[in-house]
PDB file of C-alpha atoms and ligand atoms in Angstrom:
ATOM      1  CA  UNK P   2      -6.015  38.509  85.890  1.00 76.00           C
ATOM      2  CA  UNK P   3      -5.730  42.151  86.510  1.00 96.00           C
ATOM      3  CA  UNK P   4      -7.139  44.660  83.961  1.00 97.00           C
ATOM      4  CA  UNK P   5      -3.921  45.366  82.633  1.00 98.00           C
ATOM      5  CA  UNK P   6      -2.247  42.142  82.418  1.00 98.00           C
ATOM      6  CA  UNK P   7      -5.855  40.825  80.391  1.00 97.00           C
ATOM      7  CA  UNK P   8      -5.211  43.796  78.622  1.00 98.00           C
ATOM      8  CA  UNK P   9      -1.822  42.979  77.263  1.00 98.00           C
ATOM      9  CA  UNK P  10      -2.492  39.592  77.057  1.00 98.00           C
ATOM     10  CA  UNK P  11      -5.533  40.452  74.464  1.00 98.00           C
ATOM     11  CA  UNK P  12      -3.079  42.513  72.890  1.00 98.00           C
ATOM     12  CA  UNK P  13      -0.761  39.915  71.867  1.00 98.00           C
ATOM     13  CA  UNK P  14      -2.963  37.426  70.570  1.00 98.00           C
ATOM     14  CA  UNK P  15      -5.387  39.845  68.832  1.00 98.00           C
ATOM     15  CA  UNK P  16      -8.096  39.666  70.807  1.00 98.00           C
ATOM     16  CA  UNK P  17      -7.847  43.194  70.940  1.00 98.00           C
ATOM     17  CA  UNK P  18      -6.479  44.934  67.990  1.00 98.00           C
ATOM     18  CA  UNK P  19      -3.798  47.737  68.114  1.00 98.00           C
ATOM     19  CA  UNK P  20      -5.056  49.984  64.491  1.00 99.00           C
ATOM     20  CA  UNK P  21      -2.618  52.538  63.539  1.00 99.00           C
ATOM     21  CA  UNK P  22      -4.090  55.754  62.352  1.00 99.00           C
ATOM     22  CA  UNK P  23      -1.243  57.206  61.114  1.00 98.00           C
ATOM     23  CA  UNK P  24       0.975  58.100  57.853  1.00 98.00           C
ATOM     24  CA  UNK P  25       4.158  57.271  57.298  1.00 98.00           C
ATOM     25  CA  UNK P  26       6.200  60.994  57.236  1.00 97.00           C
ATOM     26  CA  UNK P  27       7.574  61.370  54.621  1.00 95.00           C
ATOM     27  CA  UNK P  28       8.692  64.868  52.827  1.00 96.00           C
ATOM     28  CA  UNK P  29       6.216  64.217  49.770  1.00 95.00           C
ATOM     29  CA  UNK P  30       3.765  64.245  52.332  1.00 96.00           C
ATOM     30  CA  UNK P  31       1.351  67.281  51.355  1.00 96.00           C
ATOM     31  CA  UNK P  32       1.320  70.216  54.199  1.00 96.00           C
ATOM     32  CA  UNK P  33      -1.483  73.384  54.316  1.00 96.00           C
ATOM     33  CA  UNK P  34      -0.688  75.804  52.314  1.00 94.00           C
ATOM     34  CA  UNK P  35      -2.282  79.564  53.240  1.00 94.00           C
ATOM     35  CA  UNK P  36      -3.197  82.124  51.395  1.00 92.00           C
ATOM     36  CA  UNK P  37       0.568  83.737  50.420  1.00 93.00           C
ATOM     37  CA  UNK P  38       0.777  86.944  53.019  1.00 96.00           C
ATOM     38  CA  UNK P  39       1.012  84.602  55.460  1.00 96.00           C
ATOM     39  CA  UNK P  40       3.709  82.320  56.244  1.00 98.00           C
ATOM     40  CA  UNK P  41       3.874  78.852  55.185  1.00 97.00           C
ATOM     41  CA  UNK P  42       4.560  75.476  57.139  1.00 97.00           C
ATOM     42  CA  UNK P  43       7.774  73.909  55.783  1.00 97.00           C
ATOM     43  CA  UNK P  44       7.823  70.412  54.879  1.00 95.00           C
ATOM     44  CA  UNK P  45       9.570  67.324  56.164  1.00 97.00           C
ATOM     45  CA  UNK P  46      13.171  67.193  55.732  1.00 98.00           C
ATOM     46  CA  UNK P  47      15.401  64.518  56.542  1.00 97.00           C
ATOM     47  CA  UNK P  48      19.444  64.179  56.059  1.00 98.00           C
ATOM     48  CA  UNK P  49      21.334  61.882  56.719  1.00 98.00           C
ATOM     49  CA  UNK P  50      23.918  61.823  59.005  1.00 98.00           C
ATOM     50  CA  UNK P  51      25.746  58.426  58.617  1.00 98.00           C
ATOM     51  CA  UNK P  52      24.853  55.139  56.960  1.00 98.00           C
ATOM     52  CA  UNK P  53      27.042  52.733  58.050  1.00 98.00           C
ATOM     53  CA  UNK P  54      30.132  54.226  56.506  1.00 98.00           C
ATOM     54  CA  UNK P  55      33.152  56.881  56.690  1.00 98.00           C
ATOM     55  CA  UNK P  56      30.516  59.239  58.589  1.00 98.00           C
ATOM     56  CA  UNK P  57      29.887  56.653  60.816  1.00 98.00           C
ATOM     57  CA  UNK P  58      31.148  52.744  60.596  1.00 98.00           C
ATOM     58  CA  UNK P  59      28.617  51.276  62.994  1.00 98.00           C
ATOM     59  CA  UNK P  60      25.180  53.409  62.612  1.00 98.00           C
ATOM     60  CA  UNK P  61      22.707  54.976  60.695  1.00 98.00           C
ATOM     61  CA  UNK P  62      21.436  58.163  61.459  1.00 98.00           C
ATOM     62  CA  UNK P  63      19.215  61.386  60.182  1.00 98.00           C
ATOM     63  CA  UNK P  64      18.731  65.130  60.843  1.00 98.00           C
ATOM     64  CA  UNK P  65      15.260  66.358  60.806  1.00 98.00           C
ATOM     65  CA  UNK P  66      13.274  69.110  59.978  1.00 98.00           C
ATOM     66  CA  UNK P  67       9.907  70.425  60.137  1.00 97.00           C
ATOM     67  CA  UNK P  68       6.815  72.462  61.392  1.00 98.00           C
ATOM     68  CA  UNK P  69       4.968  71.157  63.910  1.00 98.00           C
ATOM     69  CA  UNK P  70       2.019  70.491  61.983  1.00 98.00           C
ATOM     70  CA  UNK P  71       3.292  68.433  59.427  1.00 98.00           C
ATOM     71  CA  UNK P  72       1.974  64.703  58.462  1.00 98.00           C
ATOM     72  CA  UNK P  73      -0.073  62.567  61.164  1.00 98.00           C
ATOM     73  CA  UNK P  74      -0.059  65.554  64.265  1.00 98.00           C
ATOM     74  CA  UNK P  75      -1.713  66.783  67.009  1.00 99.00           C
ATOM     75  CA  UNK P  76      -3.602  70.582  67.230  1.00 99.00           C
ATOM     76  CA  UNK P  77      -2.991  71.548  71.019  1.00 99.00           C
ATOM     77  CA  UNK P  78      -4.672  74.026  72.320  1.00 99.00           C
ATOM     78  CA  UNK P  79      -1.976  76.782  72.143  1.00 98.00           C
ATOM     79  CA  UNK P  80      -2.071  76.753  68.342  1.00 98.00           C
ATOM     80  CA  UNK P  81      -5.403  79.179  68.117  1.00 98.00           C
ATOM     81  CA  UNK P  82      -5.742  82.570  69.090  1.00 98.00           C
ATOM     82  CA  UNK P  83      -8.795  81.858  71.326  1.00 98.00           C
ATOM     83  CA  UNK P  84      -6.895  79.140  73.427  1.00 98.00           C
ATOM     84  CA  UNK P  85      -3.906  81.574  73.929  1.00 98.00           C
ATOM     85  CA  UNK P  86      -4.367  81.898  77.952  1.00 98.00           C
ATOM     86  CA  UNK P  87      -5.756  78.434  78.315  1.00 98.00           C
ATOM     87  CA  UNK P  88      -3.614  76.724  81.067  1.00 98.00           C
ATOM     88  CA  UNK P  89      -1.596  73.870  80.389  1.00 98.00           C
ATOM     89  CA  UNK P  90      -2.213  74.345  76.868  1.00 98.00           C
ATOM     90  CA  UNK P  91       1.528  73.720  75.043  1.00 99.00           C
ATOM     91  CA  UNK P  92       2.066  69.922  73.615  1.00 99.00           C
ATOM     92  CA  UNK P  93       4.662  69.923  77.250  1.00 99.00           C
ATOM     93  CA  UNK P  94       2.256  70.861  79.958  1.00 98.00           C
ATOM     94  CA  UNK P  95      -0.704  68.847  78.565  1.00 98.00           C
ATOM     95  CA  UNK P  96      -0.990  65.975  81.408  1.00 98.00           C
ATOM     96  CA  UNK P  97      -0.741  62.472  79.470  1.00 98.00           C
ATOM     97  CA  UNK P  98      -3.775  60.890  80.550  1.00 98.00           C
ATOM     98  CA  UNK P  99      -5.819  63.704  79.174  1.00 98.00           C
ATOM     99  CA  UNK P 100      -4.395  62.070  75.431  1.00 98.00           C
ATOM    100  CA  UNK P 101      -6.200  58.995  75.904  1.00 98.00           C
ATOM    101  CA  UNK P 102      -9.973  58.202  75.670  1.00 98.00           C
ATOM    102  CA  UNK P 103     -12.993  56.300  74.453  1.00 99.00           C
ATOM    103  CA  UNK P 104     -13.431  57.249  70.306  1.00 98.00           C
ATOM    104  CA  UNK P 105     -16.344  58.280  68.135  1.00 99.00           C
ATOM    105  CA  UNK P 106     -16.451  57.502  64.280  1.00 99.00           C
ATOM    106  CA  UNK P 107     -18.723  59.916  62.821  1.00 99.00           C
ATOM    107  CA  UNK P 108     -19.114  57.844  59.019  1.00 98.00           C
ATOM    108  CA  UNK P 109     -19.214  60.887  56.695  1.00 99.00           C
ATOM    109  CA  UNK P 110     -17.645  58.985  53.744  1.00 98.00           C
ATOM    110  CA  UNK P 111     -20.702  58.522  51.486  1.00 98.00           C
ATOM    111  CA  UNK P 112     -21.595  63.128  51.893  1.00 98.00           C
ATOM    112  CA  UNK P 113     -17.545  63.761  51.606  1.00 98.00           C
ATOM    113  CA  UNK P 114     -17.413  61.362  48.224  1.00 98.00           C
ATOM    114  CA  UNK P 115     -20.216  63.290  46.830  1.00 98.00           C
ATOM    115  CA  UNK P 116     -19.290  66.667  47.716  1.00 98.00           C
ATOM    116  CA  UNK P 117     -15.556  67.304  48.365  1.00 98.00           C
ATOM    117  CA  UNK P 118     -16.965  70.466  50.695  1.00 98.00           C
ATOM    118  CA  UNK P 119     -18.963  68.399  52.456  1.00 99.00           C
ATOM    119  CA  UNK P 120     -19.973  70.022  56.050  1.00 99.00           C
ATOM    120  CA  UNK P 121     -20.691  68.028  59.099  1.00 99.00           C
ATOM    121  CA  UNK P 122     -23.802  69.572  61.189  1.00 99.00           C
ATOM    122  CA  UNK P 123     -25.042  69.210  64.204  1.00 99.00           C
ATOM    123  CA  UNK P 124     -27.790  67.138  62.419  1.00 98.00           C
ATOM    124  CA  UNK P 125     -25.441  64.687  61.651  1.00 98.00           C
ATOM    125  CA  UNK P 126     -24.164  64.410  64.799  1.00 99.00           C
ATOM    126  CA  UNK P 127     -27.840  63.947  66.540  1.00 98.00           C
ATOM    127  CA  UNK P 128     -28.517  61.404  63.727  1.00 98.00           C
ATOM    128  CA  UNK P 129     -24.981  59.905  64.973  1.00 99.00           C
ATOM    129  CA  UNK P 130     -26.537  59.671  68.523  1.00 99.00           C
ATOM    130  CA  UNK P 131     -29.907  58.661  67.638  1.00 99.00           C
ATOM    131  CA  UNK P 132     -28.168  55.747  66.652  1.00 98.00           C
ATOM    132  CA  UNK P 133     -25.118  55.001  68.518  1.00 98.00           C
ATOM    133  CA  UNK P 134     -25.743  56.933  72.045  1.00 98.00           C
ATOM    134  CA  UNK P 135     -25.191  60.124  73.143  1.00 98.00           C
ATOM    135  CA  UNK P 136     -21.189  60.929  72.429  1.00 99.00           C
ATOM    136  CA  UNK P 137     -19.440  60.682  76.124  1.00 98.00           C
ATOM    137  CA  UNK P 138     -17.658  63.227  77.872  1.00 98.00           C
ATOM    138  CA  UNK P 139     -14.191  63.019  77.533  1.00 98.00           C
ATOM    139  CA  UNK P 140     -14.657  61.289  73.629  1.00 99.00           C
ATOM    140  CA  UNK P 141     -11.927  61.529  70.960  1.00 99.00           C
ATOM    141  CA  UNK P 142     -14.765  62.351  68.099  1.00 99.00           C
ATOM    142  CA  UNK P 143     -13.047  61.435  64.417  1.00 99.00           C
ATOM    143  CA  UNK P 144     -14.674  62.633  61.010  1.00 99.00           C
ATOM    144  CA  UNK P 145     -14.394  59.578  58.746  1.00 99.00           C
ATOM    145  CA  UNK P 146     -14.287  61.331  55.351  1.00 98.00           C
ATOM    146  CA  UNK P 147     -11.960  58.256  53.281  1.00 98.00           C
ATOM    147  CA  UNK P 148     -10.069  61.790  52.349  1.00 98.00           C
ATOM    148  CA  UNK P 149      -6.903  59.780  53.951  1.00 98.00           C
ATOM    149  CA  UNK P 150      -7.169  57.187  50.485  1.00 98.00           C
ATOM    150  CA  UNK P 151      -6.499  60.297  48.546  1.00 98.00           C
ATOM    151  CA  UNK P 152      -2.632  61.375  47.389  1.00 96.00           C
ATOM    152  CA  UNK P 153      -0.656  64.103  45.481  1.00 95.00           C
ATOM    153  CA  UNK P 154      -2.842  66.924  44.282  1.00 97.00           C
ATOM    154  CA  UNK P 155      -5.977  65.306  45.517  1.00 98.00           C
ATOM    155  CA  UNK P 156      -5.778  65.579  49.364  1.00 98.00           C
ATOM    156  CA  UNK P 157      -4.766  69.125  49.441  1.00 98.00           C
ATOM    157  CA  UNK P 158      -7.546  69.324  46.718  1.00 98.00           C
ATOM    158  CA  UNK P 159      -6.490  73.372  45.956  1.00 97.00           C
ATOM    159  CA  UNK P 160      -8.747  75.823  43.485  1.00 97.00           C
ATOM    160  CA  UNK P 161      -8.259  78.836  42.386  1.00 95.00           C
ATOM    161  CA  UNK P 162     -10.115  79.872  45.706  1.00 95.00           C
ATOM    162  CA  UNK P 163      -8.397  77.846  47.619  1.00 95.00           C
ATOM    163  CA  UNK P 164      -8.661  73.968  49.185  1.00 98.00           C
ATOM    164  CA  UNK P 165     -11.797  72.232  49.204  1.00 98.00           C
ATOM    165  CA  UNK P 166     -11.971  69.485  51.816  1.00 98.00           C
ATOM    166  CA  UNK P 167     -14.763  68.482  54.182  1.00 98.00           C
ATOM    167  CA  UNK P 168     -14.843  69.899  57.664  1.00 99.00           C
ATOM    168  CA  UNK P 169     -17.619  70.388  60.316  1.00 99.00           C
ATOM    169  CA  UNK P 170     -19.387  73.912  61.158  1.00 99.00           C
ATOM    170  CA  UNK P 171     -19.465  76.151  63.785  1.00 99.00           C
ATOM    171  CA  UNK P 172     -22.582  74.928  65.108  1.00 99.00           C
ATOM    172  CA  UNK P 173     -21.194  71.289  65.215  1.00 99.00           C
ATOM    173  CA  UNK P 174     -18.214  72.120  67.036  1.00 99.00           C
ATOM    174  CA  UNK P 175     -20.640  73.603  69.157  1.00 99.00           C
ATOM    175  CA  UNK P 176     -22.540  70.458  69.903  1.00 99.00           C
ATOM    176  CA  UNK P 177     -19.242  68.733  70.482  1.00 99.00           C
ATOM    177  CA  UNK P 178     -18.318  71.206  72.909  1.00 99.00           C
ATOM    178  CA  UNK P 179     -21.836  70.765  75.040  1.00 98.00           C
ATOM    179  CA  UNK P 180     -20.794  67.325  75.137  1.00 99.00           C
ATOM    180  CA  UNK P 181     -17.390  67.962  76.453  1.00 99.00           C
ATOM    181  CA  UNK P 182     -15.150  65.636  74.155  1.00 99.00           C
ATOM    182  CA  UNK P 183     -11.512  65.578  74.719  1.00 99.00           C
ATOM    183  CA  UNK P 184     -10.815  66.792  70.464  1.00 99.00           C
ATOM    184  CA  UNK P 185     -11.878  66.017  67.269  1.00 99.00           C
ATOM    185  CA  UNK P 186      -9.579  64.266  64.378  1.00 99.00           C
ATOM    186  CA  UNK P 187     -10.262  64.526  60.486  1.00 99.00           C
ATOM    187  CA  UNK P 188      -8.562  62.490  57.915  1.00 98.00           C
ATOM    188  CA  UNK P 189      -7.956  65.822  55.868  1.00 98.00           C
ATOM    189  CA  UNK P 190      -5.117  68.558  56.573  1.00 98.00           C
ATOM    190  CA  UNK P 191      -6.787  70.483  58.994  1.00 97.00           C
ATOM    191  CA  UNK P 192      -9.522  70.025  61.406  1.00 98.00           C
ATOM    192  CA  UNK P 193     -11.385  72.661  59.602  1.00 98.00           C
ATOM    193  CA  UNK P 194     -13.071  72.526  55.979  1.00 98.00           C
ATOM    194  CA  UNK P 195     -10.545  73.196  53.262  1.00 98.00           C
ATOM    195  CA  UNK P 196     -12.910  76.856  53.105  1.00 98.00           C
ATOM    196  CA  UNK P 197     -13.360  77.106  56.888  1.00 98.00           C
ATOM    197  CA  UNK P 198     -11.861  80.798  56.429  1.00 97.00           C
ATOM    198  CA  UNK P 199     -15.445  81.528  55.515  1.00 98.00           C
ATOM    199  CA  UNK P 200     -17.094  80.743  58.163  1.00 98.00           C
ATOM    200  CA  UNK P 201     -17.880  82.715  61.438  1.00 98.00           C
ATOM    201  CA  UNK P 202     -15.923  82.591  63.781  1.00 98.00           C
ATOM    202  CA  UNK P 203     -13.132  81.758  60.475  1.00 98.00           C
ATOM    203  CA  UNK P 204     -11.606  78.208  61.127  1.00 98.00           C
ATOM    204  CA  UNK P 205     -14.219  77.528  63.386  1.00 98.00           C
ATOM    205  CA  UNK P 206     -12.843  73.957  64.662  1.00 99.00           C
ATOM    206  CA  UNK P 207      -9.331  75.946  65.996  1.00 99.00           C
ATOM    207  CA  UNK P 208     -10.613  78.628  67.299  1.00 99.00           C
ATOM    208  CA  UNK P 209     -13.936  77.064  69.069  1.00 99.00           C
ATOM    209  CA  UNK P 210     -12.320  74.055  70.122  1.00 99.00           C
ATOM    210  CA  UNK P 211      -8.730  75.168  71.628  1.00 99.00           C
ATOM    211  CA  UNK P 212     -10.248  77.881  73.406  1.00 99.00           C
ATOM    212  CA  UNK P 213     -11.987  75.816  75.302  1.00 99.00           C
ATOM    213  CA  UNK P 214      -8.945  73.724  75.893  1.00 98.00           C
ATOM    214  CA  UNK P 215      -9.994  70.607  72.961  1.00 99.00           C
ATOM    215  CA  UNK P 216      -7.422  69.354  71.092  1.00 99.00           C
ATOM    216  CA  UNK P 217      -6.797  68.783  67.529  1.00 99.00           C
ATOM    217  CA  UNK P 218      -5.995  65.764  65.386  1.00 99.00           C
ATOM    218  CA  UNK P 219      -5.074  65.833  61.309  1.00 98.00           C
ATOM    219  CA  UNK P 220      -4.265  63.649  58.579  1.00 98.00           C
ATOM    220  CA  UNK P 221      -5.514  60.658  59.928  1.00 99.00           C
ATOM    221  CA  UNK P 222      -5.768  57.317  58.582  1.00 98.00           C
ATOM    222  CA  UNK P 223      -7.818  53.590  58.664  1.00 99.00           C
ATOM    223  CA  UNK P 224     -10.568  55.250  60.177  1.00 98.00           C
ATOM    224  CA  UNK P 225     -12.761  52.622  57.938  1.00 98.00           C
ATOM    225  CA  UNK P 226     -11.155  50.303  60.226  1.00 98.00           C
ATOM    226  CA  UNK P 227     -13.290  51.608  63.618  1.00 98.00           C
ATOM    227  CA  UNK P 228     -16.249  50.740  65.114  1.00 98.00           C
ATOM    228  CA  UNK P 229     -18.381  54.032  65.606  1.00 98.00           C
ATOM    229  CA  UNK P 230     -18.065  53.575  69.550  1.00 98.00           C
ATOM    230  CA  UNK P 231     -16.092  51.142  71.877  1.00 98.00           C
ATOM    231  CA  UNK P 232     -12.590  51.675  70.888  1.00 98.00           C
ATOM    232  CA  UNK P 233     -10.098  53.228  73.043  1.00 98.00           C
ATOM    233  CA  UNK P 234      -7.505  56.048  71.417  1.00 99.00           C
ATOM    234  CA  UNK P 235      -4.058  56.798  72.210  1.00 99.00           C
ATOM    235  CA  UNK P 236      -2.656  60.661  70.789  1.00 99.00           C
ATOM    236  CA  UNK P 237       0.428  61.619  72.552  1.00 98.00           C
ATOM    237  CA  UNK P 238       2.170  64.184  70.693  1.00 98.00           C
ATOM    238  CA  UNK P 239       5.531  65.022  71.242  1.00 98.00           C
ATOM    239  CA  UNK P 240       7.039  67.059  74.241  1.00 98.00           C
ATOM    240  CA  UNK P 241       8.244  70.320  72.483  1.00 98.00           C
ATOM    241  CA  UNK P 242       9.181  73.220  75.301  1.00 98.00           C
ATOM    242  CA  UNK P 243       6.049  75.368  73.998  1.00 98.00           C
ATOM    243  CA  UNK P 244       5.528  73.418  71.672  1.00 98.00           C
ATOM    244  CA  UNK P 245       1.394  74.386  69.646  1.00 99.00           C
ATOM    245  CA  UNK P 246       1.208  70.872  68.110  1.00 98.00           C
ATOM    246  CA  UNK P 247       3.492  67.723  67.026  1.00 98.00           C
ATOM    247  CA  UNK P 248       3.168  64.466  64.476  1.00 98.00           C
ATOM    248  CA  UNK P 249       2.731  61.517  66.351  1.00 98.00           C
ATOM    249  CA  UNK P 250       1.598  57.976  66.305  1.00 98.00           C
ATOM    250  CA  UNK P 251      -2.136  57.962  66.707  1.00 99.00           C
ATOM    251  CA  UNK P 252      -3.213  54.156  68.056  1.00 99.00           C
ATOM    252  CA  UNK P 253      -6.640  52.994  68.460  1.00 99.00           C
ATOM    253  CA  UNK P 254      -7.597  49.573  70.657  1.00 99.00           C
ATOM    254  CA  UNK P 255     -10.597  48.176  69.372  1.00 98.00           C
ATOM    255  CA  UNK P 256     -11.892  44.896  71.260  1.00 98.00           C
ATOM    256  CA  UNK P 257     -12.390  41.808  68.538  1.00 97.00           C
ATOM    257  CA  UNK P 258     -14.474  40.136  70.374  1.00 92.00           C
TER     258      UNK P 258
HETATM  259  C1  23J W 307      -2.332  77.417  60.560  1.00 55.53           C
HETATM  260  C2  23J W 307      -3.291  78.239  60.049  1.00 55.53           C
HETATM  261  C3  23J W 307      -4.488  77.738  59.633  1.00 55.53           C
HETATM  262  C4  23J W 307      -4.722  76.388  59.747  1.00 55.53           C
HETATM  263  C5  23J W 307      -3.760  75.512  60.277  1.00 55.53           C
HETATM  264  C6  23J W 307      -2.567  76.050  60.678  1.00 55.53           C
HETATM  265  C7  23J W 307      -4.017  74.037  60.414  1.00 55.53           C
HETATM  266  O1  23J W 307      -4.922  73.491  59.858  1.00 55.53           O
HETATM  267  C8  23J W 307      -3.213  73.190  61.324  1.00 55.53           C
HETATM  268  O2  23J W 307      -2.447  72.337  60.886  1.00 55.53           O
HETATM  269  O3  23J W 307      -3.399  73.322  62.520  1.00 55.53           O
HETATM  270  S1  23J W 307      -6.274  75.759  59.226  1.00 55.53           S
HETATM  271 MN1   MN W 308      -2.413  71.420  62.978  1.00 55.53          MN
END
């Protein structure tokens, strides 16, 4: 056997597992909304085209629309400001085997259930380490918030002051960064807190992480369904000419035996 015929073999019987981390898009699908002098990401259209009928006898077909950032999608690092001049850094030049690596689950369920503003630190993250091993370079590092078994109002979670939704601080992106992962995923809408305008830098996750060339991954799902280390994930968005970021299907391989 060679790695990857074992590989697909375990696939097919289920030795190892293929989890899908994504939503289904779908225009009910909640998107970010900003604060209303800027300008807002449009939501997921689809038409149809034909259906089997006068438009069409023998096919079914749809017209799409949509922002980039809509649904289950990828943050590259041409998004932010601060990764502006990195190289490479559109969803087209981005080399495909940089999208795949070995995945951290940071478990923040039980902080994000009692506190929907619920900040990830770097003392979580050493606490993370302390017991799972240090996070390797090159990691996909999720926040597992359960935010993903929230719908309708809920996820978007929006106040008078705007959305409240977990996210990690500057200082943890930080950390991350000293450990040179590949990007960091959240279950919520963005990678940043639902109030990460407030921090310093603002939206600390964008604008730390893609200038340094990290990408981004949002609205994630079945993280419960991870080990904290050992699985393998799979994030290649789509390739837009220029393109800052794309939905996608987000597949993990975790090993069953
Ligand atoms: C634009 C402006 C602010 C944010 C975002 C987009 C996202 O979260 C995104 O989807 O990348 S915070
Ligand atoms: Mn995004």
């Amino acid at each position: 056997m060679t790695i990857l015929s074992d590989l697909a073999a375990r696939i097919a019987t289920g030795a190892v597992r293929v989890v899908d981390l994504t939503h289904t898009l779908d225009p009910d699908f909640p998107v970010i909304v900003l604060p209303p002098e800027f300008g807002q990401c449009a939501r997921f259209r689809m038409e149809e085209v034909s259906a089997y009928d006068h438009r069409g006898p023998a096919w079914k077909w749809h017209n799409l629309s949509l922002n980039e950032h809509t649904g289950t999608h990828f943050d590259a690092p041409s998004h932010w400001i601060s990764g502006r001049d990195v190289p490479n850094g559109a969803v087209d030049e981005i080399a495909p085997e940089a999208l795949i690596g070995p995945v951290c689950v940071i478990d923040c369920s039980a902080g994000a259930a009692a506190d929907d503003d619920f900040a990830l630190t770097p003392e979580h993250i050493r606490d993370w380490e302390a017991a799972h091993g240090q996070i390797p370079s090159g990691a996909w590092v999720l926040m597992r918030t359960d935010w993903s078994h929230r719908s309708g109002a809920d996820y978007l979670n929006m106040a008078e002051d705007g959305a409240h939704s977990p996210g990690p601080t500057p200082d943890a992106i930080r950390l991350l960064l000293d450990r040179d992962i590949r990007g960091f995923g959240t279950e919520t809408v963005g990678t940043d807190a639902g109030q990460g305008s407030h921090y310093d830098p603002p939206f600390p996750a964008h604008y730390l992480l893609h200038g340094a060339g990290k990408f981004g991954l949002q609205c994630l799902r079945n993280l419960d369904q991870l080990p904290p280390t050992g699985a393998v994930l799979i994030a290649p968005p789509l390739k837009i000419k220029g393109g800052t970021g794309s939905p996608l299907r987000v597949l993990a391989l975790v090993d069953q035996t």
